[in-house]
Short mmCIF file of C-alpha atoms and ligand atoms in Angstrom, two decimals:
data_model
loop_
_atom_site.label_atom_id
_atom_site.label_comp_id
_atom_site.label_asym_id
_atom_site.label_seq_id
_atom_site.Cartn_x
_atom_site.Cartn_y
_atom_site.Cartn_z
CA MET A 1409 -95.60 -93.94 -71.62
CA LYS A 1410 -97.41 -92.47 -74.64
CA GLU A 1411 -95.65 -89.96 -76.86
CA ILE A 1412 -96.21 -86.24 -76.88
CA LEU A 1413 -96.82 -85.22 -80.50
CA ILE A 1414 -95.33 -82.00 -81.83
CA ALA A 1415 -96.53 -80.75 -85.21
CA GLY A 1416 -93.79 -78.62 -86.80
CA GLY A 1417 -90.05 -79.11 -86.67
CA GLY A 1418 -89.00 -75.46 -86.83
CA ILE A 1419 -86.96 -73.73 -84.14
CA GLY A 1420 -89.91 -73.77 -81.72
CA GLY A 1421 -90.91 -77.41 -82.27
CA LEU A 1422 -87.35 -78.66 -81.89
CA ALA A 1423 -86.68 -76.57 -78.78
CA ALA A 1424 -89.85 -77.97 -77.19
CA ALA A 1425 -88.91 -81.53 -78.17
CA LEU A 1426 -85.48 -81.16 -76.63
CA ALA A 1427 -86.81 -79.56 -73.46
CA LEU A 1428 -89.41 -82.32 -73.02
CA ALA A 1429 -86.89 -85.09 -73.72
CA ARG A 1430 -84.60 -83.62 -71.08
CA LYS A 1431 -87.52 -84.12 -68.68
CA GLY A 1432 -87.72 -87.77 -69.71
CA ARG A 1433 -90.77 -87.47 -71.98
CA LYS A 1434 -91.11 -89.37 -75.25
CA VAL A 1435 -91.72 -87.04 -78.17
CA ARG A 1436 -92.56 -87.44 -81.86
CA VAL A 1437 -91.94 -84.40 -84.06
CA LEU A 1438 -93.99 -84.42 -87.25
CA GLU A 1439 -92.64 -82.03 -89.88
CA LYS A 1440 -94.50 -81.19 -93.08
CA ALA A 1441 -91.42 -80.59 -95.23
CA ALA A 1442 -89.52 -83.44 -96.86
CA GLU A 1443 -86.52 -82.56 -94.71
CA PHE A 1444 -85.95 -80.81 -91.40
CA GLY A 1445 -84.28 -77.52 -92.27
CA GLU A 1446 -84.28 -73.73 -92.24
CA ILE A 1447 -83.79 -70.96 -94.74
CA GLY A 1448 -80.37 -69.38 -94.94
CA TYR A 1449 -80.50 -65.99 -93.23
CA GLY A 1450 -79.46 -64.50 -89.93
CA ILE A 1451 -81.22 -64.38 -86.63
CA GLN A 1452 -80.55 -62.24 -83.56
CA MET A 1453 -80.41 -63.86 -80.14
CA GLY A 1454 -80.65 -61.83 -76.92
CA PRO A 1455 -79.30 -62.83 -73.50
CA ASN A 1456 -82.80 -64.00 -72.54
CA VAL A 1457 -82.63 -66.81 -75.07
CA ALA A 1458 -78.93 -67.54 -74.56
CA ARG A 1459 -79.94 -68.54 -71.04
CA MET A 1460 -82.56 -70.92 -72.44
CA LEU A 1461 -80.14 -72.41 -74.94
CA GLU A 1462 -77.66 -73.08 -72.16
CA ARG A 1463 -80.40 -74.82 -70.24
CA LEU A 1464 -81.11 -76.96 -73.30
CA GLY A 1465 -77.43 -77.87 -73.42
CA VAL A 1466 -76.77 -76.41 -76.88
CA LEU A 1467 -75.34 -72.94 -76.22
CA LYS A 1468 -71.67 -73.96 -76.29
CA ALA A 1469 -72.03 -75.75 -79.63
CA LEU A 1470 -73.89 -72.79 -81.14
CA GLU A 1471 -71.30 -70.28 -79.97
CA SER A 1472 -68.69 -71.73 -82.29
CA THR A 1473 -70.67 -70.54 -85.34
CA SER A 1474 -72.04 -67.32 -83.81
CA VAL A 1475 -70.88 -63.73 -84.05
CA PHE A 1476 -70.80 -61.48 -80.98
CA PRO A 1477 -71.23 -57.88 -82.19
CA GLU A 1478 -69.73 -55.10 -80.06
CA ALA A 1479 -72.84 -52.89 -80.23
CA LEU A 1480 -76.39 -52.51 -81.48
CA ILE A 1481 -76.46 -49.28 -83.48
CA PHE A 1482 -79.45 -47.24 -84.52
CA ALA A 1483 -78.68 -44.91 -87.44
CA ASP A 1484 -80.84 -42.52 -89.45
CA ALA A 1485 -81.35 -43.84 -93.00
CA LEU A 1486 -81.68 -40.34 -94.49
CA SER A 1487 -78.46 -38.92 -93.01
CA ASN A 1488 -76.50 -42.11 -92.20
CA GLU A 1489 -75.81 -40.52 -88.79
CA GLU A 1490 -75.38 -42.86 -85.83
CA ILE A 1491 -78.15 -41.78 -83.47
CA SER A 1492 -77.65 -44.16 -80.57
CA ARG A 1493 -76.02 -47.40 -79.55
CA ILE A 1494 -76.34 -50.16 -76.98
CA SER A 1495 -72.92 -51.49 -75.98
CA LEU A 1496 -72.75 -55.26 -75.76
CA GLY A 1497 -69.55 -55.38 -73.75
CA LYS A 1498 -68.76 -55.99 -70.09
CA ALA A 1499 -71.55 -53.88 -68.58
CA PHE A 1500 -74.11 -55.67 -70.73
CA VAL A 1501 -72.86 -59.12 -69.77
CA ALA A 1502 -72.64 -58.10 -66.09
CA ARG A 1503 -76.27 -57.01 -66.23
CA TYR A 1504 -77.72 -59.99 -68.10
CA LYS A 1505 -75.16 -62.76 -67.40
CA PHE A 1506 -75.28 -63.87 -71.04
CA ARG A 1507 -74.09 -62.36 -74.29
CA TYR A 1508 -76.09 -61.13 -77.24
CA PHE A 1509 -75.20 -62.96 -80.44
CA VAL A 1510 -76.23 -63.39 -84.06
CA ILE A 1511 -76.32 -66.70 -85.87
CA HIS A 1512 -77.20 -68.21 -89.22
CA ARG A 1513 -80.68 -69.75 -88.97
CA ARG A 1514 -79.37 -73.00 -90.40
CA ASP A 1515 -76.75 -73.15 -87.64
CA LEU A 1516 -79.33 -72.51 -84.91
CA HIS A 1517 -81.84 -74.98 -86.33
CA GLY A 1518 -79.05 -77.46 -87.13
CA GLY A 1519 -77.71 -77.26 -83.55
CA LEU A 1520 -81.16 -77.98 -82.11
CA LEU A 1521 -81.71 -80.76 -84.64
CA GLU A 1522 -78.40 -82.41 -83.81
CA ALA A 1523 -79.20 -82.26 -80.10
CA CYS A 1524 -82.63 -83.82 -80.79
CA ARG A 1525 -80.99 -86.59 -82.82
CA GLN A 1526 -78.84 -87.46 -79.83
CA ARG A 1527 -81.88 -88.14 -77.65
CA GLU A 1528 -83.47 -91.56 -77.79
CA GLU A 1529 -86.73 -90.07 -76.42
CA ILE A 1530 -87.23 -88.11 -79.68
CA VAL A 1531 -88.51 -89.44 -83.02
CA LEU A 1532 -88.12 -87.01 -85.92
CA GLN A 1533 -90.42 -87.64 -88.82
CA SER A 1534 -90.45 -85.55 -92.02
CA SER A 1535 -93.05 -85.44 -94.86
CA SER A 1536 -95.70 -85.63 -92.12
CA GLY A 1537 -97.80 -82.48 -92.23
CA LEU A 1538 -100.61 -82.44 -89.69
CA LYS A 1539 -104.00 -82.31 -91.36
CA ASN A 1540 -106.33 -82.54 -88.37
CA PHE A 1541 -106.72 -84.14 -84.93
CA THR A 1542 -109.29 -85.46 -82.49
CA GLN A 1543 -109.20 -85.84 -78.70
CA GLN A 1544 -110.83 -88.65 -76.77
CA GLY A 1545 -110.11 -89.36 -73.12
CA ASP A 1546 -106.40 -89.15 -72.60
CA THR A 1547 -105.56 -89.74 -76.28
CA VAL A 1548 -104.97 -87.25 -79.06
CA THR A 1549 -105.13 -88.77 -82.54
CA ILE A 1550 -103.73 -86.87 -85.46
CA THR A 1551 -104.15 -87.50 -89.15
CA CYS A 1552 -101.36 -86.42 -91.45
CA GLU A 1553 -101.74 -85.08 -94.96
CA ASN A 1554 -100.27 -88.37 -96.24
CA GLY A 1555 -103.00 -90.34 -94.44
CA ALA A 1556 -100.79 -91.62 -91.61
CA ILE A 1557 -102.33 -91.63 -88.14
CA HIS A 1558 -100.49 -91.05 -84.87
CA GLU A 1559 -101.73 -91.34 -81.32
CA GLY A 1560 -100.24 -89.51 -78.39
CA CYS A 1561 -101.03 -88.22 -74.94
CA ALA A 1562 -100.86 -84.58 -76.03
CA LEU A 1563 -100.33 -82.38 -79.08
CA ILE A 1564 -98.26 -79.22 -79.39
CA GLY A 1565 -99.06 -77.22 -82.52
CA ALA A 1566 -95.77 -75.59 -83.56
CA GLU A 1567 -96.48 -75.26 -87.29
CA GLY A 1568 -95.79 -71.53 -87.43
CA LEU A 1569 -97.89 -68.70 -88.80
CA TRP A 1570 -100.41 -70.83 -90.70
CA SER A 1571 -100.85 -73.49 -87.99
CA PRO A 1572 -103.79 -75.83 -88.66
CA THR A 1573 -103.82 -76.73 -84.95
CA ARG A 1574 -104.50 -73.07 -84.17
CA GLN A 1575 -107.52 -73.16 -86.45
CA SER A 1576 -108.98 -76.04 -84.42
CA VAL A 1577 -108.10 -74.54 -81.05
CA ILE A 1578 -108.85 -70.84 -81.70
CA GLY A 1579 -110.33 -70.71 -85.20
CA ASP A 1580 -109.43 -67.10 -85.84
CA GLY A 1581 -108.63 -67.38 -89.55
CA ALA A 1582 -105.71 -65.85 -91.38
CA PRO A 1583 -103.08 -63.75 -89.60
CA ARG A 1584 -102.98 -59.96 -90.02
CA MET A 1585 -100.94 -58.69 -92.95
CA ALA A 1586 -98.86 -55.78 -91.78
CA GLY A 1587 -98.14 -54.47 -95.29
CA HIS A 1588 -94.41 -54.76 -94.59
CA TYR A 1589 -92.17 -56.55 -97.10
CA VAL A 1590 -88.69 -57.88 -96.44
CA TYR A 1591 -85.83 -58.50 -98.87
CA ARG A 1592 -82.76 -60.36 -97.64
CA GLY A 1593 -79.31 -61.35 -98.78
CA VAL A 1594 -76.23 -63.03 -97.35
CA VAL A 1595 -73.00 -62.10 -99.14
CA PRO A 1596 -69.31 -62.88 -98.54
CA ASP A 1597 -67.83 -60.42 -96.08
CA GLU A 1598 -65.17 -59.20 -98.53
CA GLN A 1599 -67.92 -57.77 -100.78
CA ILE A 1600 -68.89 -55.23 -98.13
CA VAL A 1601 -67.57 -51.81 -99.16
CA ASP A 1602 -68.38 -49.64 -96.13
CA ARG A 1603 -66.67 -51.38 -93.21
CA SER A 1604 -67.10 -48.60 -90.66
CA ARG A 1605 -69.66 -50.58 -88.60
CA ILE A 1606 -68.50 -54.05 -89.51
CA ASN A 1607 -68.45 -55.43 -85.93
CA THR A 1608 -71.92 -54.25 -85.03
CA MET A 1609 -75.58 -55.00 -85.61
CA THR A 1610 -76.72 -51.82 -87.31
CA ILE A 1611 -80.25 -50.79 -88.10
CA TRP A 1612 -80.91 -47.73 -90.26
CA GLY A 1613 -84.43 -46.40 -89.74
CA GLY A 1614 -86.09 -44.20 -92.38
CA PRO A 1615 -89.52 -43.13 -93.61
CA ASP A 1616 -91.51 -46.36 -93.95
CA LEU A 1617 -88.32 -48.41 -94.35
CA HIS A 1618 -85.29 -49.79 -92.62
CA MET A 1619 -82.13 -51.72 -93.34
CA VAL A 1620 -80.33 -54.16 -91.02
CA GLN A 1621 -76.78 -55.48 -91.31
CA TYR A 1622 -74.74 -57.88 -89.22
CA ARG A 1623 -72.16 -60.54 -89.89
CA LEU A 1624 -72.61 -64.29 -89.49
CA ARG A 1625 -70.52 -67.45 -89.39
CA GLY A 1626 -67.53 -66.07 -87.55
CA GLY A 1627 -67.65 -62.94 -89.76
CA ALA A 1628 -67.36 -64.82 -93.07
CA VAL A 1629 -70.62 -63.45 -94.47
CA MET A 1630 -72.78 -60.36 -94.06
CA ASN A 1631 -76.51 -60.65 -93.47
CA ASN A 1632 -78.51 -57.83 -95.07
CA VAL A 1633 -82.19 -57.15 -94.56
CA ALA A 1634 -84.19 -54.36 -96.23
CA THR A 1635 -87.79 -53.78 -95.15
CA ILE A 1636 -90.45 -51.45 -96.48
CA ALA A 1637 -93.81 -50.56 -94.94
CA SER A 1638 -95.44 -50.51 -98.35
CA ARG A 1639 -97.38 -47.37 -99.32
CA ARG A 1640 -98.87 -49.32 -102.22
CA PHE A 1641 -100.24 -51.84 -99.70
CA ARG A 1642 -102.09 -49.01 -97.97
CA LYS A 1643 -103.67 -48.15 -101.33
CA SER A 1644 -104.57 -51.83 -101.96
CA ASP A 1645 -102.24 -51.88 -104.98
CA ALA A 1646 -101.65 -55.37 -106.36
CA ASN A 1647 -97.93 -54.56 -106.80
CA ALA A 1648 -97.41 -53.80 -103.13
CA GLY A 1649 -93.92 -54.65 -101.95
CA ALA A 1650 -92.54 -55.36 -105.44
CA ALA A 1651 -88.82 -54.82 -106.05
CA ASP A 1652 -89.43 -51.49 -107.83
CA GLU A 1653 -91.20 -50.18 -104.72
CA LEU A 1654 -88.16 -51.18 -102.68
CA GLU A 1655 -85.91 -49.09 -104.97
CA GLU A 1656 -88.41 -46.24 -105.02
CA MET A 1657 -88.70 -46.06 -101.25
CA PHE A 1658 -84.96 -46.28 -100.65
CA SER A 1659 -84.26 -43.57 -103.26
CA ARG A 1660 -84.52 -40.88 -100.54
CA THR A 1661 -82.01 -42.57 -98.25
CA HIS A 1662 -78.36 -41.58 -97.85
CA PRO A 1663 -76.14 -43.05 -100.62
CA GLY A 1664 -74.23 -45.04 -97.99
CA VAL A 1665 -77.48 -46.73 -96.96
CA ARG A 1666 -78.94 -47.07 -100.45
CA ASP A 1667 -75.72 -48.77 -101.53
CA ASN A 1668 -76.50 -51.68 -99.20
CA LEU A 1669 -79.48 -52.60 -101.38
CA ARG A 1670 -76.99 -54.24 -103.73
CA TYR A 1671 -76.52 -56.97 -101.12
CA VAL A 1672 -80.18 -58.04 -100.96
CA SER A 1673 -81.73 -60.47 -103.41
CA ARG A 1674 -84.82 -59.44 -105.39
CA GLU A 1675 -85.73 -63.06 -106.09
CA ARG A 1676 -88.13 -63.36 -103.21
CA ASN A 1677 -89.61 -61.26 -100.44
CA TRP A 1678 -91.25 -62.03 -97.11
CA VAL A 1679 -94.68 -60.63 -96.37
CA LEU A 1680 -94.91 -59.84 -92.68
CA HIS A 1681 -97.85 -60.90 -90.52
CA ASP A 1682 -98.75 -60.97 -86.88
CA ARG A 1683 -101.86 -61.48 -84.76
CA ASP A 1684 -103.51 -59.66 -81.91
CA PRO A 1685 -102.64 -61.45 -78.64
CA ALA A 1686 -105.03 -64.32 -77.82
CA THR A 1687 -106.53 -65.02 -74.39
CA ASN A 1688 -106.41 -68.80 -74.75
CA TRP A 1689 -104.43 -71.18 -76.95
CA THR A 1690 -105.10 -74.48 -75.17
CA SER A 1691 -107.89 -77.02 -75.62
CA GLY A 1692 -107.71 -80.14 -73.42
CA SER A 1693 -104.36 -81.82 -74.12
CA VAL A 1694 -103.61 -79.64 -77.12
CA THR A 1695 -101.70 -76.37 -77.05
CA LEU A 1696 -99.80 -74.00 -79.33
CA LEU A 1697 -96.23 -72.77 -79.29
CA GLY A 1698 -94.08 -70.19 -81.09
CA ASP A 1699 -95.52 -68.42 -84.12
CA ALA A 1700 -98.57 -70.69 -84.02
CA ALA A 1701 -99.46 -69.13 -80.65
CA HIS A 1702 -98.18 -65.55 -80.89
CA PRO A 1703 -96.75 -64.53 -84.27
CA THR A 1704 -95.00 -61.19 -84.12
CA LEU A 1705 -93.42 -58.65 -86.44
CA GLN A 1706 -89.62 -58.83 -86.36
CA TYR A 1707 -88.96 -55.38 -84.87
CA LEU A 1708 -87.73 -56.72 -81.54
CA ALA A 1709 -86.11 -59.74 -83.25
CA GLN A 1710 -87.79 -62.01 -80.70
CA GLY A 1711 -90.15 -64.41 -82.53
CA ALA A 1712 -87.81 -67.38 -82.45
CA GLN A 1713 -86.58 -66.43 -78.99
CA MET A 1714 -90.13 -66.49 -77.66
CA ALA A 1715 -90.62 -69.91 -79.29
CA ILE A 1716 -87.54 -71.26 -77.51
CA GLU A 1717 -88.61 -69.75 -74.17
CA ASP A 1718 -92.04 -71.33 -74.75
CA GLY A 1719 -90.45 -74.77 -75.13
CA VAL A 1720 -88.51 -74.52 -71.89
CA VAL A 1721 -91.48 -73.28 -69.88
CA LEU A 1722 -93.82 -75.85 -71.41
CA ALA A 1723 -91.50 -78.71 -70.46
CA GLU A 1724 -91.27 -77.41 -66.90
CA LYS A 1725 -95.03 -77.29 -66.56
CA VAL A 1726 -95.37 -80.80 -68.00
CA ALA A 1727 -92.77 -82.09 -65.57
CA ALA A 1728 -94.66 -80.48 -62.68
CA ALA A 1729 -98.13 -81.71 -63.69
CA GLY A 1730 -97.43 -85.43 -64.19
CA GLU A 1731 -99.89 -86.81 -66.75
CA ASP A 1732 -102.35 -83.92 -66.46
CA TYR A 1733 -101.57 -82.20 -69.75
CA ASN A 1734 -104.49 -79.81 -69.59
CA ARG A 1735 -103.24 -78.48 -66.25
CA ALA A 1736 -99.68 -78.27 -67.58
CA PHE A 1737 -100.72 -76.45 -70.75
CA LEU A 1738 -102.93 -73.97 -68.92
CA ALA A 1739 -100.07 -73.21 -66.52
CA TYR A 1740 -97.73 -72.84 -69.51
CA GLN A 1741 -99.96 -70.43 -71.40
CA ARG A 1742 -100.59 -68.43 -68.22
CA GLU A 1743 -96.87 -67.88 -67.90
CA ARG A 1744 -96.24 -67.15 -71.58
CA MET A 1745 -99.25 -65.07 -72.57
CA ASN A 1746 -98.40 -61.62 -71.30
CA ARG A 1747 -94.71 -61.81 -72.11
CA SER A 1748 -95.38 -62.87 -75.71
CA ALA A 1749 -98.21 -60.32 -76.02
CA ARG A 1750 -95.83 -57.59 -74.88
CA VAL A 1751 -93.39 -58.67 -77.59
CA VAL A 1752 -96.12 -58.58 -80.25
CA LEU A 1753 -97.39 -55.14 -79.25
CA SER A 1754 -93.94 -53.62 -78.60
CA SER A 1755 -92.77 -54.91 -81.98
CA ARG A 1756 -95.60 -53.05 -83.68
CA PHE A 1757 -94.62 -49.92 -81.77
CA PHE A 1758 -90.92 -50.26 -82.66
CA GLY A 1759 -91.89 -50.74 -86.31
CA GLU A 1760 -93.64 -47.37 -86.21
CA TYR A 1761 -90.88 -45.71 -84.20
CA ILE A 1762 -88.12 -46.56 -86.67
CA HIS A 1763 -90.24 -45.72 -89.73
CA VAL A 1764 -91.23 -42.13 -88.88
CA ASP A 1765 -90.52 -39.04 -90.99
CA GLY A 1766 -90.70 -35.24 -90.62
CA GLY A 1767 -91.07 -33.76 -87.15
CA ALA A 1768 -91.53 -37.18 -85.57
CA ARG A 1769 -88.15 -38.19 -86.97
CA GLU A 1770 -86.52 -35.06 -85.52
CA LEU A 1771 -88.02 -35.79 -82.11
CA ARG A 1772 -87.09 -39.49 -82.21
CA ASN A 1773 -83.50 -38.68 -83.10
CA GLU A 1774 -83.15 -35.99 -80.47
CA LEU A 1775 -84.51 -38.23 -77.72
CA ALA A 1776 -82.44 -41.22 -78.83
CA ARG A 1777 -79.19 -39.24 -79.09
CA GLY A 1778 -79.13 -38.74 -75.33
CA ARG A 1779 -79.29 -42.39 -74.40
CA ASP A 1780 -76.75 -44.17 -72.21
CA PRO A 1781 -75.16 -47.01 -74.24
CA ASP A 1782 -74.91 -49.08 -71.07
CA ASN A 1783 -78.60 -48.86 -70.22
CA PRO A 1784 -80.84 -50.71 -72.69
CA TRP A 1785 -83.92 -49.66 -70.73
CA GLU A 1786 -86.47 -50.32 -73.48
CA VAL A 1787 -85.55 -54.00 -73.80
CA ASP A 1788 -84.46 -54.52 -70.21
CA TRP A 1789 -87.69 -56.39 -69.32
CA LEU A 1790 -87.03 -58.67 -72.26
CA TYR A 1791 -83.32 -59.29 -71.87
CA ARG A 1792 -83.62 -60.02 -68.15
CA GLY A 1793 -85.39 -63.18 -69.27
CA ILE A 1794 -87.71 -65.49 -67.43
CA GLU A 1795 -87.56 -67.38 -64.18
CA VAL A 1796 -86.78 -71.04 -64.66
CA ASN A 1797 -87.02 -73.67 -61.98
CA ASP A 1798 -83.74 -75.55 -62.01
CA LYS A 1799 -85.03 -78.23 -59.65
CA LEU A 1800 -87.61 -79.60 -62.11
C1 FAD B 420 -87.53 -61.06 -91.68
C2 FAD B 420 -87.63 -61.78 -90.36
C3 FAD B 420 -86.61 -61.63 -89.43
C4 FAD B 420 -86.68 -62.27 -88.20
N1 FAD B 420 -85.68 -62.09 -87.31
C5 FAD B 420 -85.74 -62.70 -86.11
C6 FAD B 420 -84.68 -62.54 -85.16
O1 FAD B 420 -83.68 -61.87 -85.44
N2 FAD B 420 -84.79 -63.17 -83.95
C7 FAD B 420 -85.89 -63.93 -83.64
O2 FAD B 420 -85.94 -64.48 -82.53
N3 FAD B 420 -86.91 -64.10 -84.52
C8 FAD B 420 -86.86 -63.51 -85.74
N4 FAD B 420 -87.88 -63.70 -86.64
C9 FAD B 420 -89.04 -64.54 -86.26
C10 FAD B 420 -88.77 -66.02 -86.39
O3 FAD B 420 -88.33 -66.32 -87.69
C11 FAD B 420 -90.02 -66.82 -86.08
O4 FAD B 420 -90.67 -66.28 -84.95
C12 FAD B 420 -89.66 -68.28 -85.78
O5 FAD B 420 -89.13 -68.87 -86.94
C13 FAD B 420 -90.89 -69.05 -85.31
O6 FAD B 420 -90.52 -70.41 -85.11
P1 FAD B 420 -91.65 -71.52 -85.09
O7 FAD B 420 -90.91 -72.79 -84.89
O8 FAD B 420 -92.72 -71.15 -84.17
O9 FAD B 420 -92.29 -71.50 -86.56
P2 FAD B 420 -91.63 -71.76 -87.96
O10 FAD B 420 -90.22 -71.32 -87.99
O11 FAD B 420 -92.56 -71.18 -88.98
O12 FAD B 420 -91.62 -73.35 -88.08
C14 FAD B 420 -92.81 -74.06 -88.33
C15 FAD B 420 -92.46 -75.44 -88.88
O13 FAD B 420 -93.67 -76.18 -89.03
C16 FAD B 420 -93.72 -76.78 -90.30
N5 FAD B 420 -95.13 -76.95 -90.66
C17 FAD B 420 -95.96 -76.08 -91.26
N6 FAD B 420 -97.18 -76.61 -91.39
C18 FAD B 420 -97.12 -77.85 -90.83
C19 FAD B 420 -98.07 -78.88 -90.64
N7 FAD B 420 -99.34 -78.78 -91.05
N8 FAD B 420 -97.65 -80.02 -90.01
C20 FAD B 420 -96.39 -80.18 -89.59
N9 FAD B 420 -95.44 -79.24 -89.78
C21 FAD B 420 -95.82 -78.07 -90.37
C22 FAD B 420 -92.92 -75.86 -91.19
O14 FAD B 420 -92.43 -76.55 -92.33
C23 FAD B 420 -91.82 -75.41 -90.25
O15 FAD B 420 -90.73 -76.31 -90.25
C24 FAD B 420 -87.82 -63.07 -87.88
C25 FAD B 420 -88.83 -63.23 -88.82
C26 FAD B 420 -88.74 -62.59 -90.06
C27 FAD B 420 -89.86 -62.78 -91.06
#
């Protein structure tokens, strides 16, 4: 049996490799970086993905390093008032069967990597960035940046936002810059001064900005994320998103919110991108997965979760289609396209919703104040998850 080649050993590539190996397929994961790894910040995981991680056999191991917040809180960044909350207790678990949790990216990636290392069907190869590929008959041949050549029966492009495989399959150029800039920081828990919401995932929304806080690693550290929808970006200013703009934009926020800026590093920022949903991401025996297929803004915190769901669905379709990878990949994209598109478009909407000012802010807060903490209606479609066929 020929190998399935996966370009990209991020969360999506590893989840796909594991899912395929569990269906008995041989897989080679080619990662561009010198080592398989992830950057050190937090990531939110909804019950939809917890279900997938259980299916991949890694949920239990990941739980030991996760934190299970008691609520998701939305607060107003100008007043520091709690506007609404979603309880993550019994009613939530009864509804979705799985818990919501937050985890250090390294722990999530490391858990998937460890599980991949345990499978003899999987070869993990670093320093192997995909440069280009060709398809002939039932063989896909890829050339790596280091000149190495690999042949397989299929290729899954999981190289993230700047995927070269996407450029061959869709050819739609660079992703869309949203003009949003993110600063992050993970600090020891004891440094956190305001402990009033310590066991929650709190998001403070304000005019063109927001701040997120939740604890990681059993509560040992606090993850802090500050985002601005840069006004300078809208004016094509070369200094868009710089640290002084972060300070400037947060200067209007409540002192209790502004104070949290001390926990984020100014050393680097993340420039957010997404893409309009595509109508096809498969060509013959080549397909895309995760951010390569449907990059999204982080406002629903679902990019990595969609990548993991992709991997599980893709493996099911491969198992059902035998050696017909084109059929499998078309069935996979059919199942994933609208759900991932809804995440992309809803994330844009949520970004706007939390960033409003003036009368729109008053209206948002008034409507949100009345919500039932036990009815997360706006993410219900998402958290209910996807159908998976346990027989395959
Ligand atoms: C600020 C922020 C917060 C976020 N929060 C959340 C959250 O809470 N929950 C959530 O689910 N998602 C979140 N996301 C989104 C999430 O990080 C991404 O959706 C997810 O990492 C996508 O995984 P991926 O494997 O598709 O791509 P990536 O993580 O980008 O992995 C791609 C891999 O491919 C490798 N690569 C690149 N080029 C090549 C090449 N040519 N050949 C081979 N390998 C290559 C890279 O080195 C990398 O290892 C957030 C994103 C941001 C920016």
